[in-house]
Every structure is written in structure tokens, then in C-alpha cells.
mmCIF file of C-alpha atoms in Angstrom:
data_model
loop_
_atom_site.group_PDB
_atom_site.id
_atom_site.type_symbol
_atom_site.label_atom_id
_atom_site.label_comp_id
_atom_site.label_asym_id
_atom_site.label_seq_id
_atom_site.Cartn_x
_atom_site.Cartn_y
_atom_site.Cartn_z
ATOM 1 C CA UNK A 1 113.366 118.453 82.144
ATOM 2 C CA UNK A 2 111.487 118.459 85.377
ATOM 3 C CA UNK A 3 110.577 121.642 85.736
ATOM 4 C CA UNK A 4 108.429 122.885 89.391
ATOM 5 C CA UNK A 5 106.683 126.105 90.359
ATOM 6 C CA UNK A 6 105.262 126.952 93.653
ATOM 7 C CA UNK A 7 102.886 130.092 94.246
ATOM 8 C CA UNK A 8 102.821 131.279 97.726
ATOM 9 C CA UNK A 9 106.262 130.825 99.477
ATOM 10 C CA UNK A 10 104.489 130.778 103.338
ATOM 11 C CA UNK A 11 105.342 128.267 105.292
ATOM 12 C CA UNK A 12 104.127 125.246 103.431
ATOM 13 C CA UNK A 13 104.869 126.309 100.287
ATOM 14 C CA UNK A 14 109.053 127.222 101.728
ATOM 15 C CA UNK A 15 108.122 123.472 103.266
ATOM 16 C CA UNK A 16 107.682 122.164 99.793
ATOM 17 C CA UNK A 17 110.515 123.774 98.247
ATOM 18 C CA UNK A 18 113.311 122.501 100.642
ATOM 19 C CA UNK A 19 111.904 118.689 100.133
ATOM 20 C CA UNK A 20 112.169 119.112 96.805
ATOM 21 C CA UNK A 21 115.709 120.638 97.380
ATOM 22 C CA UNK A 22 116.619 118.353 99.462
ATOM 23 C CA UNK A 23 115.521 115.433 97.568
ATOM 24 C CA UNK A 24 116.318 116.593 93.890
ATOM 25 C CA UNK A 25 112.922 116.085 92.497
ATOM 26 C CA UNK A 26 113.078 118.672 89.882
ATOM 27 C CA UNK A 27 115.270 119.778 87.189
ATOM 28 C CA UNK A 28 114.308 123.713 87.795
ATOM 29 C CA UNK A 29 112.188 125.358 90.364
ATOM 30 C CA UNK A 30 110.561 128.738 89.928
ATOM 31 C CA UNK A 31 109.452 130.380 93.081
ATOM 32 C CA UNK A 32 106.469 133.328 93.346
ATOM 33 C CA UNK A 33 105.124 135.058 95.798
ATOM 34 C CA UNK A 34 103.737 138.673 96.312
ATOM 35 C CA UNK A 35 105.983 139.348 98.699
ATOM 36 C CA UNK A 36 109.233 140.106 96.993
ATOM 37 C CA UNK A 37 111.713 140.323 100.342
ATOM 38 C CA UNK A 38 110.567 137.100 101.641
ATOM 39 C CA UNK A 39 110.646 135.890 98.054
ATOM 40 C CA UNK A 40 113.927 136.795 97.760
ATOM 41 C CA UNK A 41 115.291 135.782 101.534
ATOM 42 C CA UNK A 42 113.869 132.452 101.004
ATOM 43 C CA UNK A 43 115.414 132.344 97.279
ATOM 44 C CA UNK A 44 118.597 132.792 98.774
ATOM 45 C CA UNK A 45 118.423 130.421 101.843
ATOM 46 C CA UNK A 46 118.032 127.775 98.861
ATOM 47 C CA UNK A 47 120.693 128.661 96.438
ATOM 48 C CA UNK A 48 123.036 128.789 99.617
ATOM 49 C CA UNK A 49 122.279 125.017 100.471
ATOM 50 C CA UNK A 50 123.252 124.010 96.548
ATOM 51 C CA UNK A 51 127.003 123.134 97.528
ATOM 52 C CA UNK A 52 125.926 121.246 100.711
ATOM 53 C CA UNK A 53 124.030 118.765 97.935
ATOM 54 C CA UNK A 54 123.877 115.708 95.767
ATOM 55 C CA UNK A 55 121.889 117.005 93.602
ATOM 56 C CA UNK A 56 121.958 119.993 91.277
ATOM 57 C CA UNK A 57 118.430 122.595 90.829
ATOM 58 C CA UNK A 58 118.394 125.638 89.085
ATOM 59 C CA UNK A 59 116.412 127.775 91.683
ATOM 60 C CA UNK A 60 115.056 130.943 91.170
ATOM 61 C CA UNK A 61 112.182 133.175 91.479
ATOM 62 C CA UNK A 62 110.237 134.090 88.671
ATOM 63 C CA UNK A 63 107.014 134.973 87.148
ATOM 64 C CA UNK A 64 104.226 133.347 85.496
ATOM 65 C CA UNK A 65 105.752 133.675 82.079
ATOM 66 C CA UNK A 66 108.448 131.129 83.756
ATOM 67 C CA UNK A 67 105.793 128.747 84.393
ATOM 68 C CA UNK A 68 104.145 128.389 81.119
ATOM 69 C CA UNK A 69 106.262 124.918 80.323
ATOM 70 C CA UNK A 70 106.281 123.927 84.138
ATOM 71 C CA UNK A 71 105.521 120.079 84.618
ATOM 72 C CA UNK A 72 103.624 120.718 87.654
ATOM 73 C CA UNK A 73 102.810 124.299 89.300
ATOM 74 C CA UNK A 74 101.571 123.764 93.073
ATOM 75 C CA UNK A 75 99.455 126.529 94.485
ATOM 76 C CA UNK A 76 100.709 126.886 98.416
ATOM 77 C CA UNK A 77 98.912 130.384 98.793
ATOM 78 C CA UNK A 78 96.988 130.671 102.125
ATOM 79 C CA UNK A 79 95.642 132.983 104.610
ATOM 80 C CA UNK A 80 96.227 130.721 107.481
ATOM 81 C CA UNK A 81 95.833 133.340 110.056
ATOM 82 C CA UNK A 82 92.425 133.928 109.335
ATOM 83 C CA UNK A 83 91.884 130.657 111.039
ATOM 84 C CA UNK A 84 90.798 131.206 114.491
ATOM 85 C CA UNK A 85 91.901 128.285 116.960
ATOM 86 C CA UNK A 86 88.907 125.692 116.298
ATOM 87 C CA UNK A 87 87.770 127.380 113.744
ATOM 88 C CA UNK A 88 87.462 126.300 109.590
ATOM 89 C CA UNK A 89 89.479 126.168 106.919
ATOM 90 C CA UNK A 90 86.585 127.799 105.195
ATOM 91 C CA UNK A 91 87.694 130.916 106.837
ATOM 92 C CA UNK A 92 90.422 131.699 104.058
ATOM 93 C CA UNK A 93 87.713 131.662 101.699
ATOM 94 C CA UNK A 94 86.961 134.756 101.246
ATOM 95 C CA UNK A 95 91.007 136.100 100.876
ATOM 96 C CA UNK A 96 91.877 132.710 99.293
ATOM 97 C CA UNK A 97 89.435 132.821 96.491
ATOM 98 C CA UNK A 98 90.327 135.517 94.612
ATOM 99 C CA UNK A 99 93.582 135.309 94.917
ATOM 100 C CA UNK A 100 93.010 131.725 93.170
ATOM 101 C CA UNK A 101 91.014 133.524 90.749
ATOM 102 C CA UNK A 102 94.046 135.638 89.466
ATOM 103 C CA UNK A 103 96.463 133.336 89.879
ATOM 104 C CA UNK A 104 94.492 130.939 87.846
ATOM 105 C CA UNK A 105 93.846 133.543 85.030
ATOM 106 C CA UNK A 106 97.528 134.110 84.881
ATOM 107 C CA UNK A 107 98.249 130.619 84.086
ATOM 108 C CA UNK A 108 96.009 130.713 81.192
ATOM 109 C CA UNK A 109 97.471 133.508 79.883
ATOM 110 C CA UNK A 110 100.440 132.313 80.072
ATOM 111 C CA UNK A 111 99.249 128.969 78.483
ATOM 112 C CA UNK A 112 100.452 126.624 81.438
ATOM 113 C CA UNK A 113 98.967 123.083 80.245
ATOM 114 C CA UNK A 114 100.839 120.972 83.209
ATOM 115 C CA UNK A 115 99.257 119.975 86.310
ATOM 116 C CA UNK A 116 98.386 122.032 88.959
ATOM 117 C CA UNK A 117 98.394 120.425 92.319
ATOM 118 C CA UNK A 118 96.561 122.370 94.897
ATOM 119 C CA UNK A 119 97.057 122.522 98.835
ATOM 120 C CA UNK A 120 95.360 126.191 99.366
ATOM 121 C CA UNK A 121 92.189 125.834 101.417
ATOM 122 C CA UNK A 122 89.613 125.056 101.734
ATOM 123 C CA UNK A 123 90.911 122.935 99.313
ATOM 124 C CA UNK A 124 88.466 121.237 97.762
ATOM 125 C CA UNK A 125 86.600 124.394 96.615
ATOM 126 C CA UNK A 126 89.727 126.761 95.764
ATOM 127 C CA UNK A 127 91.043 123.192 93.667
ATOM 128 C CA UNK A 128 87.355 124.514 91.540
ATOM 129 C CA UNK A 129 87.705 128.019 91.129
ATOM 130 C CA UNK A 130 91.596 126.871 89.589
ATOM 131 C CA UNK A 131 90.084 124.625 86.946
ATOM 132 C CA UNK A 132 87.465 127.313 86.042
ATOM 133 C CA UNK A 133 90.037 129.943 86.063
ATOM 134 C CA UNK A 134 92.497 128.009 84.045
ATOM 135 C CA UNK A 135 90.123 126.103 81.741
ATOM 136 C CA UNK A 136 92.278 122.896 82.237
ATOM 137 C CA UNK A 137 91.075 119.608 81.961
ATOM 138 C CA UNK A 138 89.712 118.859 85.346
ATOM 139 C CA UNK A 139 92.357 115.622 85.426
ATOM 140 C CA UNK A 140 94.575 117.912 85.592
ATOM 141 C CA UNK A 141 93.395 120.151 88.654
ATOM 142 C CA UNK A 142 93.716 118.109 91.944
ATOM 143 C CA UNK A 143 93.964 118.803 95.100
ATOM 144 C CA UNK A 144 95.951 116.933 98.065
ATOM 145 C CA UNK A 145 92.252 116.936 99.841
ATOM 146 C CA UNK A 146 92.109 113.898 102.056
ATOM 147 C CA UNK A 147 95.755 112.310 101.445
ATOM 148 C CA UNK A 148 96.728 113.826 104.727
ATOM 149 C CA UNK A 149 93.805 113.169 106.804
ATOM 150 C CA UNK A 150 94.460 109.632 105.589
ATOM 151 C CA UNK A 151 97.788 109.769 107.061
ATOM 152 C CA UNK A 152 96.504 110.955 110.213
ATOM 153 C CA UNK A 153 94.393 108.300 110.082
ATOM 154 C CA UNK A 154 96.877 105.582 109.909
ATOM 155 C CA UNK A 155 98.893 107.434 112.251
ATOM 156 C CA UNK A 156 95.861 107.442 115.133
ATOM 157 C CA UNK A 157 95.357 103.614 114.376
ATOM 158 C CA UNK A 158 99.164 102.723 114.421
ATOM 159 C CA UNK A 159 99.985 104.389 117.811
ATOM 160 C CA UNK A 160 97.083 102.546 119.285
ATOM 161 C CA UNK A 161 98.760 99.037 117.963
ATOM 162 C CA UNK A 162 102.048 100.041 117.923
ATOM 163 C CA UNK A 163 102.284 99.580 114.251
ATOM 164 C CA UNK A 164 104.187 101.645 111.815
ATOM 165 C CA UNK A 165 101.514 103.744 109.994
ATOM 166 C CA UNK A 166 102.380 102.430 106.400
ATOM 167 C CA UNK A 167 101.072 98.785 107.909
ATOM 168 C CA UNK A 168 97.812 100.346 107.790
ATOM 169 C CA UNK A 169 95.500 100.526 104.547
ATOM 170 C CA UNK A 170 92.302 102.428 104.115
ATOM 171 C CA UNK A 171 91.011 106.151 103.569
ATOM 172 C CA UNK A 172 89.444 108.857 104.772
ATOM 173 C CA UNK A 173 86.689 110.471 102.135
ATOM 174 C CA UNK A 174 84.722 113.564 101.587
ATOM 175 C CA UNK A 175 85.973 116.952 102.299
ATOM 176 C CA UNK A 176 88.993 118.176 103.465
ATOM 177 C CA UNK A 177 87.265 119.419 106.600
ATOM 178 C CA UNK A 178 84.463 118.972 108.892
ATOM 179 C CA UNK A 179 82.297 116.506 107.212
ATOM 180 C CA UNK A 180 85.006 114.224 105.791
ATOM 181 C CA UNK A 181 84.691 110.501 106.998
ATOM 182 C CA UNK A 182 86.627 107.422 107.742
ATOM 183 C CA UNK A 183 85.801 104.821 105.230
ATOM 184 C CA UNK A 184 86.087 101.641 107.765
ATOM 185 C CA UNK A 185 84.968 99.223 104.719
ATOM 186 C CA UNK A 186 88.222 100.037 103.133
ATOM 187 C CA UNK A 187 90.728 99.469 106.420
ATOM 188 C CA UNK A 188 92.669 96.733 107.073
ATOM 189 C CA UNK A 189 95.639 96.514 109.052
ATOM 190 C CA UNK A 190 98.334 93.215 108.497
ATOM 191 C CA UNK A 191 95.693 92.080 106.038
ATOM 192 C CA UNK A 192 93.127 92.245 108.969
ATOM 193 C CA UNK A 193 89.502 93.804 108.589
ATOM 194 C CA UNK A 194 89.016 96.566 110.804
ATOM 195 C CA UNK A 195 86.239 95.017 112.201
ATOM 196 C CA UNK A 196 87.902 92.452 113.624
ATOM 197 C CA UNK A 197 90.781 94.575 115.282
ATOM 198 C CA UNK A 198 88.013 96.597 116.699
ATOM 199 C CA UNK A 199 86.510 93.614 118.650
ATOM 200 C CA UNK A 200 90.066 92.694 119.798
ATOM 201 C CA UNK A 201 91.372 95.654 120.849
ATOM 202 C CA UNK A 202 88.645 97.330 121.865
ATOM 203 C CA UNK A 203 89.029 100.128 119.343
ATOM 204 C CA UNK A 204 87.287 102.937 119.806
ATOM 205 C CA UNK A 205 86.762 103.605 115.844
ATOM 206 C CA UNK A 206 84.714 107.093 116.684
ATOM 207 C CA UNK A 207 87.441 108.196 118.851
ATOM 208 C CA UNK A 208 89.889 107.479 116.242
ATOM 209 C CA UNK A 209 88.487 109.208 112.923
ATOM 210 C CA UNK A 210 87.848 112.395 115.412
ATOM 211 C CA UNK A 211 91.959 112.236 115.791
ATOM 212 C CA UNK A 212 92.399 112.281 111.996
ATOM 213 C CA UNK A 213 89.618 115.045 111.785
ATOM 214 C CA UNK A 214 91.419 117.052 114.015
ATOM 215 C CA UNK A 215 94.659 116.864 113.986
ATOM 216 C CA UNK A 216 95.582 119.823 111.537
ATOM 217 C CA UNK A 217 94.031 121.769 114.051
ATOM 218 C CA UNK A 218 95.807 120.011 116.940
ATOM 219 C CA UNK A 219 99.256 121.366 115.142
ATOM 220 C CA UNK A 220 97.660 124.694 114.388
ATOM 221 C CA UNK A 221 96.993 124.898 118.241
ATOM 222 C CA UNK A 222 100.868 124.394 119.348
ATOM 223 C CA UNK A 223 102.503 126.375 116.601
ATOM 224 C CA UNK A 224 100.128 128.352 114.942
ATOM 225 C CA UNK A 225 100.495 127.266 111.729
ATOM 226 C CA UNK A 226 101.231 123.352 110.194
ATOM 227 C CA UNK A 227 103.454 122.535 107.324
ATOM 228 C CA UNK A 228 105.532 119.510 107.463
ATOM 229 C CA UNK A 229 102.896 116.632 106.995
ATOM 230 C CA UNK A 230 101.092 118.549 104.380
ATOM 231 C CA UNK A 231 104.111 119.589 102.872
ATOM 232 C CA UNK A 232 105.383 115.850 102.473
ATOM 233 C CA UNK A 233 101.511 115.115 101.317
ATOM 234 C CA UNK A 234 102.110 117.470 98.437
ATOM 235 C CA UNK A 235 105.589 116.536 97.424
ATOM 236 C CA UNK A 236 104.463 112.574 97.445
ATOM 237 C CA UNK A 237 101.360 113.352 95.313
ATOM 238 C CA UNK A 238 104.276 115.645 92.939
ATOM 239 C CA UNK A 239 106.577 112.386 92.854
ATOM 240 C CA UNK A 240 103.616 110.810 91.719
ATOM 241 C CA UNK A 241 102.647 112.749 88.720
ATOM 242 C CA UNK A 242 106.633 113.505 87.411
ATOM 243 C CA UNK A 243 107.268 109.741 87.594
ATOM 244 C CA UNK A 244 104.098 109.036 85.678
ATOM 245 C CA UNK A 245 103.663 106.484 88.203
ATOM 246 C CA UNK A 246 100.138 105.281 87.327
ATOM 247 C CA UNK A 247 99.473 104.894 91.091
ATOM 248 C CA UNK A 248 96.167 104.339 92.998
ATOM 249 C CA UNK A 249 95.990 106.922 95.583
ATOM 250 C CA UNK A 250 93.565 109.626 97.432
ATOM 251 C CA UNK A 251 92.979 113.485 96.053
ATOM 252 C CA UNK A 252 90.309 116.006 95.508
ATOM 253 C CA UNK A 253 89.378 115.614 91.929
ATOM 254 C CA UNK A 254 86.330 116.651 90.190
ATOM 255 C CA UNK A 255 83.174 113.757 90.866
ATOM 256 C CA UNK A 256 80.736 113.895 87.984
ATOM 257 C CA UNK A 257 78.062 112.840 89.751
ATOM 258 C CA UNK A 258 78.204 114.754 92.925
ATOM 259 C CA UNK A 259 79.160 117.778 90.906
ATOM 260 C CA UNK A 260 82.067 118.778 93.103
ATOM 261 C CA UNK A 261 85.749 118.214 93.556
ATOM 262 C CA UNK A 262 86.020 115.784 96.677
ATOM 263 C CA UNK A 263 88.279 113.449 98.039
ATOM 264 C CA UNK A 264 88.415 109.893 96.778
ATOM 265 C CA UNK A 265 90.561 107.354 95.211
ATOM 266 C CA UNK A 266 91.969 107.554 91.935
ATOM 267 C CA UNK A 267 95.522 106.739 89.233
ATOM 268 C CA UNK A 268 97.970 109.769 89.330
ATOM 269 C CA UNK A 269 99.910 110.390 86.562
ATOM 270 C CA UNK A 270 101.851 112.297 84.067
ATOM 271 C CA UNK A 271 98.205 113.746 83.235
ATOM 272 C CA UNK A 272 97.110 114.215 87.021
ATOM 273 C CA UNK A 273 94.130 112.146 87.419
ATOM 274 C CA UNK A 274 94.938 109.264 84.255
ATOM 275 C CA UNK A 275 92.381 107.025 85.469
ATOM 276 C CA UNK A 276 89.014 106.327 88.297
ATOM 277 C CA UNK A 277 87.811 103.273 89.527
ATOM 278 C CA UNK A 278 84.609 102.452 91.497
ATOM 279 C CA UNK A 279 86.195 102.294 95.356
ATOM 280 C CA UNK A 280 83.024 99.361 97.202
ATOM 281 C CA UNK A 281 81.162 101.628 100.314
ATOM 282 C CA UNK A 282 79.054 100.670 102.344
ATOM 283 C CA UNK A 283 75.722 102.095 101.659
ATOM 284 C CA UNK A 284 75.720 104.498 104.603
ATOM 285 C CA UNK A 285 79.555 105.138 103.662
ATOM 286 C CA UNK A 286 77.866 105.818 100.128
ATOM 287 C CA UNK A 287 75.692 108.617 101.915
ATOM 288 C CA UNK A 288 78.540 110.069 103.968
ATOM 289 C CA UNK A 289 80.042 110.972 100.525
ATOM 290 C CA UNK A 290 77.130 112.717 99.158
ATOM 291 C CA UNK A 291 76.591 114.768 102.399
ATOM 292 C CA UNK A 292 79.766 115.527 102.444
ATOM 293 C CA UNK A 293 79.803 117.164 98.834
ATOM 294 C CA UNK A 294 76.304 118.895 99.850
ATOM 295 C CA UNK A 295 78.546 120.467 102.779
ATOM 296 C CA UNK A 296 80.788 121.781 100.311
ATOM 297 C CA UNK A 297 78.490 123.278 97.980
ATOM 298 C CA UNK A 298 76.461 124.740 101.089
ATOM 299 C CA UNK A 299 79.170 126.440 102.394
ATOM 300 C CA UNK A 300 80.904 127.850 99.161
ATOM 301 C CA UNK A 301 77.328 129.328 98.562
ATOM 302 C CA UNK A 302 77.871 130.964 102.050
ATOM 303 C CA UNK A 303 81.252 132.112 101.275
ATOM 304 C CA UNK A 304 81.311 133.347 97.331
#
């Protein structure tokens, strides 16, 4: 049985639930949150859709004893109006981070051995403190890091060539945040290097990975908040693991050599991360990656 749980029913995490409503990718999903009314309200929103479906899900809100056989728990807990406009996702540290603490200890003690997919932020760090606090594998604590600045990515490059974004191949690395890169060595577009669209069409590539390392913020700005693209992000990476796809694709996972969970490509599974690969950088690509970890760690220092 494909069993779900999402902590934190805000707007993402509410986000994630109706997709997976919507779409009938679980068996049984167990909704928590602190705040019991909303909990509820947003509980009952759900069940009311159920007749309006194809697709039958026992929904309900729980507690963490309900998650202790959960295939996948995804943490959706935020602060996201500690953010001022500009500002850093390392801003919900400081509430984020213990919050991820307790949640995390709860899991253990309830002996939850699934995956947990993380989308708090700053990602990258809180998707840490939830593999210390649980003691899980670190395959299986990931975060959804870079996927969607990947996206945005191929989104930025596609409305310049008035491509559909899923022409486009290629990632974004490094933190889910300020020092996060676009890896040009990996993108090609119709099976063309980048390099060579660049020279045709004049790209401007600087003015293009600025796009993707803005554009949460560019939502934020409008509406205050963003949840839809991240939301899909999540669910995608979710379809991933349940299916036991064995699919090449782009998370925050733990990096043994840099010592710190950081976007890059890797096979989702059943187990989370199932298998790495070596991904070919360019040598100054190669030292984008490492000061982009060092960011991380400088900050967190800051922060915790």
C-alpha cells in the first residue's frame, strides 16, 4: 500500500496534497500540522473532493504514530514569512531548524524507516539536521534542492527559443540558493551543445542562470508566497521513489567528499538515493561546487 505523510499543511505542503489527490498517487495520506483548525479545514476540503474522483485515498490527519509504516513522509514545514522581499531562504533558519529537529526525533521514535523527502528551507541544511535527527541512512534523506531551479532553468532557456522546456537537458548545481550554478557543460537543447546555441542566438547565458536563480523570489514578490512549481517538484521526485523508478535525476543528497548535502545528480528509488554516478564538470564548474558547499557550511555556522 502506498502510504504518504506530509508535515506542515502551509501552502506547499496543501499544494502537495491536492496533486497527490488529484492524481491518485497514494493508497493513504496522513496529514500533520500544528495547527489543528487549518489541519482540519484543509482535511475536509479533501475528503469533500473524493466523489468528484477517479481515484479512491483514504485521507486523514494523524499523528506520527500514523507515519511509522509511511512509504515516504515529506516535510513541507516553513516559515516563509520570515523571508523579507530579496532576502534568503536562510532566514527560516533559525524557526525552521528546530522545528526539523523535533519533527525528526519524532520519526525515530516512532521508527519511520521510509524516505523522507524534504522541501523545508533552506533546504539543503534542514535536509541535514533530518538525517541526524532521524538516524536514517542518508540515501534515504533528500531534499528537492536544485530540481526546481533546474526547471527554471529550462524554462528561461525555452522562452528565449520558443521551445517547450522538457526539450531542454542540463542542471543547475550547488545550493538551493545564492551560490547555486548553472552547469553549461551539461546543457544541450535538440541534442545541441549550449555553446553553440549561444553563438547563434546570441544567448546571454549570465542573464539566463540569474532568471533561474531568481525566480522563487520573482513569485514570492507577486504573491507572497510560491507553491505550485515546487509543489509539482516534490510530487515528481515522490512518483519517483513509490515507482522505484531507478531514475537519473537532481536532489540534495549527502556528498562525501564535500561533507554536505548539495544538489547534484543521482538514481531515485524505492530506497531514495539507490545509486551516484560521477556527472563530467568542467574544472571551474568543479570549483563552483565546492564553493558552493563552503557557502552552506559558512552560513549554517552563522545561523545554528
Amino acid at each position: 500500500m502506498r502510504k504518504v505523510g506530509i508535515v506542515g499543511i502551509g501552502h506547499v505542503g496543501v499544494t502537495v496534497a491536492h496533486i497527490i489527490v488529484s492524481q491518485g498517487l497514494a493508497d493513504e495520506l496522513v496529514l500533520i500540522d500544528h495547527n489543528t483548525a487549518k489541519l482540519a479545514s484543509e482535511e475536509l476540503d479533501l475528503r469533500d473532493s473524493a466523489s468528484l474522483l477517479d481515484k479512491h485515498i483514504f485521507i486523514h490527519a494523524g499523528n506520527y504514530n500514523d507515519l511509522a509504516d509511511a512509504e515516504v513522509v515529506i516535510s513541507a514545514l516553513g516559515h516563509i514569512d520570515l523571508i523579507t522581499e530579496g532576502g534568503d531562504r536562510f532566514e527560516e533558519l533559525r524557526a525552521n531548524a528546530p522545528e526539523a529537529r523535533q519533527v525528526g526525533a519524532d520519526l525515530q521514535h516512532v521508527g519511520f524507516h521510509g524516505v523522507l523527502l524534504v522541501i523545508s528551507n533552506p533546504v539543503d541544511v534542514i535536509t541535514g539536521i533530518y538525517q541526524k535527527a532521524t538516524g536514517l541512512p542518508h540515501n534515504q534523506v533528500i531534499g528537492t534542492g536544485t530540481y526546481l531551479d533546474t526547471a527554471r532553468l529550462k524554462r528561461s532557456l525555452a522562452d528565449i527559443l520558443h521551445l517547450d522546456p522538457r526539450s531542454i537537458n542540463g542542471y543547475v548545481l550547488g545550493e538551493h540558493g545564492d551560490s547555486q550554478f548553472a552547469a553549461w557543460s551539461t546543457v544541450n537543447v535538440l541534442g545541441e551543445n549550449i555553446d553553440t546555441l549561444a553563438q547563434h542566438y546570441d544567448l546571454n547565458l549570465t542573464q539566463i542562470e540569474q532568471a533561474a536563480r531568481i525566480g522563487g523570489f520573482t513569485v514570492f514578490s507577486g504573491k507572497g508566497y510560491t507553491n505550485f512549481a515546487i509543489a509539482h517538484a516534490a510530487v515528481s521526485l515522490l512518483e519517483l521513489i513509490l515507482s522505484d523508478a531507478h531514475r537519473e535525476s537532481i536532489v540534495s543528497h549527502f556528498n562525501i567528499e564535500l561533507g554536505s548535502y548539495i544538489s547534484s545528480p543521482a538514481v531515485i528509488g524505492r530506497e531514495g538515493i539507490v545509486a551516484e554516478f560521477n556527472l563530467p564538470l568542467h574544472d571551474d564548474e568543479k570549483e563552483k561546487l565546492l564553493a558552493s558547499a563552503k557557502a552552506i557550511q559558512q552560513k549554517t555556522q552563522h545561523l545554528i
